[in-house]
Short mmCIF file of C-alpha atoms in Angstrom, two decimals:
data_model
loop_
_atom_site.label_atom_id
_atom_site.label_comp_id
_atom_site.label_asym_id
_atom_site.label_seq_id
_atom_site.Cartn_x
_atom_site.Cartn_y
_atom_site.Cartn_z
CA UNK P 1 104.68 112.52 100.08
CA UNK P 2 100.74 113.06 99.48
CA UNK P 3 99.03 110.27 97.67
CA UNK P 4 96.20 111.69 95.10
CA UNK P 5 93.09 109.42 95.52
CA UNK P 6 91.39 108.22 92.55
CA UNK P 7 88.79 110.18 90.58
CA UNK P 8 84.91 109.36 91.08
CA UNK P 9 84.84 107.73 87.50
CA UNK P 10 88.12 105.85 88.34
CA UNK P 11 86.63 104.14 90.69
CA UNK P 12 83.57 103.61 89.51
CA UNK P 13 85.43 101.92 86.60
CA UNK P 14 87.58 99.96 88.56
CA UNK P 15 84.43 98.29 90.32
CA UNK P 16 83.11 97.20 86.95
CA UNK P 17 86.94 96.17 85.87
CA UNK P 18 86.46 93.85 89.23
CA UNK P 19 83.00 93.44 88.70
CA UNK P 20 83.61 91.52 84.94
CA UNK P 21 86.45 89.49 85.98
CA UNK P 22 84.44 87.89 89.25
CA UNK P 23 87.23 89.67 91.62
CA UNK P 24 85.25 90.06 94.54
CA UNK P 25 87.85 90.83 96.94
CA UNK P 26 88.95 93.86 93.91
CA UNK P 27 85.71 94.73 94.28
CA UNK P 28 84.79 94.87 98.01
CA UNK P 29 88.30 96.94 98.69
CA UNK P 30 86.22 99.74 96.22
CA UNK P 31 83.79 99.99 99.16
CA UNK P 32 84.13 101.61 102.47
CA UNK P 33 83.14 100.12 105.92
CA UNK P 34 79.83 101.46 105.97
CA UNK P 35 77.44 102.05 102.47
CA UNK P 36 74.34 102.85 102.08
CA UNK P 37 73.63 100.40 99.61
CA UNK P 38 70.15 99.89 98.34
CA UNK P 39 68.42 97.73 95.17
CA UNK P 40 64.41 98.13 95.31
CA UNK P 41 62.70 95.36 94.19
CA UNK P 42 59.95 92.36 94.72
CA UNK P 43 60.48 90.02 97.13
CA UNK P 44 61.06 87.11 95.10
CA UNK P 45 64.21 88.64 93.63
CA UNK P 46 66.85 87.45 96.17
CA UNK P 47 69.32 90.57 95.81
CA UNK P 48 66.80 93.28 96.55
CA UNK P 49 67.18 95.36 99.93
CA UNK P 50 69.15 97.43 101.26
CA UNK P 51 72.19 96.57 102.94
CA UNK P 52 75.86 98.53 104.70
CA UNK P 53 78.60 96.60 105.47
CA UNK P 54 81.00 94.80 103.48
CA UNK P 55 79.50 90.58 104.80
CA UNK P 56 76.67 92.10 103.45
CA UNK P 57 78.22 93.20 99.82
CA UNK P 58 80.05 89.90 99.38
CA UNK P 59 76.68 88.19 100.10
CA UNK P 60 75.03 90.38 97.99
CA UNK P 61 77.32 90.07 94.74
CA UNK P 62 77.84 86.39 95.18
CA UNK P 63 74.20 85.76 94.71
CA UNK P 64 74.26 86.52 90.98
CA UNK P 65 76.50 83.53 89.71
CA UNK P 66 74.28 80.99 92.51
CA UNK P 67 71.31 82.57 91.19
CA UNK P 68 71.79 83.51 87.72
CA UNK P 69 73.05 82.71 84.12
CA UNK P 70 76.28 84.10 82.91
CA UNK P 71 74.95 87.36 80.88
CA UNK P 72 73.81 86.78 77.11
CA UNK P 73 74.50 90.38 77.38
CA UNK P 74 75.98 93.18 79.17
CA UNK P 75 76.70 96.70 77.98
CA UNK P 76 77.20 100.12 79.61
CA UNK P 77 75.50 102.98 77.88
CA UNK P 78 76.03 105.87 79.48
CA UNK P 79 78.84 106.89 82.27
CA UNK P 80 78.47 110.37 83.55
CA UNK P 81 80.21 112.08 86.80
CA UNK P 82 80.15 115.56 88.90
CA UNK P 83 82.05 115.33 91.84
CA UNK P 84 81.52 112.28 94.32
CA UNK P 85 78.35 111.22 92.12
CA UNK P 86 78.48 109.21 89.17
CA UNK P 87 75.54 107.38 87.18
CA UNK P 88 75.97 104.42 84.88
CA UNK P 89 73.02 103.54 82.73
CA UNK P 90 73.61 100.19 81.70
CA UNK P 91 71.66 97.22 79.66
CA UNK P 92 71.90 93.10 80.37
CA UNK P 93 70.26 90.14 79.69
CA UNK P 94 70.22 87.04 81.91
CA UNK P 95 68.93 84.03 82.54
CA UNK P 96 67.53 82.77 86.14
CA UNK P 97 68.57 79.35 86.90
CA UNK P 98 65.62 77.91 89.01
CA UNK P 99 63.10 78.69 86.02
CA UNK P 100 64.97 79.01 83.22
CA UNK P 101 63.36 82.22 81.98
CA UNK P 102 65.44 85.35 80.71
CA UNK P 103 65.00 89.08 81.79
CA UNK P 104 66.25 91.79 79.84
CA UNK P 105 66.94 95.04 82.55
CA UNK P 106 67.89 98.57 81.48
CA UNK P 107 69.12 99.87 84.89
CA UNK P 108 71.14 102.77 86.65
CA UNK P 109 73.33 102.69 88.98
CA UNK P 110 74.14 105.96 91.42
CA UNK P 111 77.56 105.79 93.00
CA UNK P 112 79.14 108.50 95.79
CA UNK P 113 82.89 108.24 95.92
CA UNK P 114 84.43 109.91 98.46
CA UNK P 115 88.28 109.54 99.20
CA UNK P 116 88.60 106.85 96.59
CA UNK P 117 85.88 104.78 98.16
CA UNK P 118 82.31 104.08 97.11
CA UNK P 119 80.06 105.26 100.21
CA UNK P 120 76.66 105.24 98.43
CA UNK P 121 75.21 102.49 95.83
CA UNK P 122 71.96 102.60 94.68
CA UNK P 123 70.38 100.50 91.96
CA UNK P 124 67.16 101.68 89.72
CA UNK P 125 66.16 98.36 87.45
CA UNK P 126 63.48 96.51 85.72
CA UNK P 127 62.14 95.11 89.07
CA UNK P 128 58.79 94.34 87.56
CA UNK P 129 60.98 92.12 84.53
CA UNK P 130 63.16 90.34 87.36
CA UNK P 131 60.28 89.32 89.00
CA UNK P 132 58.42 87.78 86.49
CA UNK P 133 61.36 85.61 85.54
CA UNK P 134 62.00 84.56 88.92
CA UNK P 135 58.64 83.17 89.12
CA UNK P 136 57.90 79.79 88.13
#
């Protein structure tokens, strides 16, 4: 019996299905051993870096509720896939809880799926906007 592997998009949506109910372990099981994972950014702003295995990605994702406000907004824009690549083009609004200022960041994400798992994640966002509102 051959089991078919989910589609690019399938999994892509599955990570956000994880991602919006706070099931990290969901999550992490969408990634394989080894990513190349990468958000650009200043500094200050405590997720930025690159990073590859999954100690890393449950670090990574549990900084946003330690770090940050629960979203005054969060919408997905734009979902489009060809082959192992997909890019989500996404909008969100939070708040950062050491200075109490808000950031509003229109981002994209760049996924490669391969076999069902996500192998590459790279983040494009408003590093410039995150910054500012992580500095007191």
């Amino acid at each position: 019996m051959t089991t078919t592997q989910p589609s690019t998009i399938e999994t892509v949506d599955a990570f956000f299905a994880n991602f919006g109910s706070g099931n990290l372990p969901g999550m992490l099981d969408l990634f394989a051993d080894q990513v190349d994972f990468n958000v650009a950014g200043a500094p200050n702003v405590p997720w930025a870096g690159a990073r590859s295995t999954k100690d890393e990605l449950a670090e990574f994702f549990g900084l946003f509720g330690q770090v940050l406000t629960a979203p005054d907004k969060f919408e997905i824009t734009t979902k489009i896939s060809e082959g192992n690549d997909a890019v989500v083009i996404a909008n969100c609004v939070f708040g950062v809880v050491a200075t109490g200022k808000k950031f509003t960041n229109g981002y994209a994400l760049h996924f490669t799926v391969v076999d069902g798992q996500i192998v590459r994640y790279h983040m494009y966002e408003d590093s410039y906007a995150i910054s500012e509102a992580f500095t007191a």
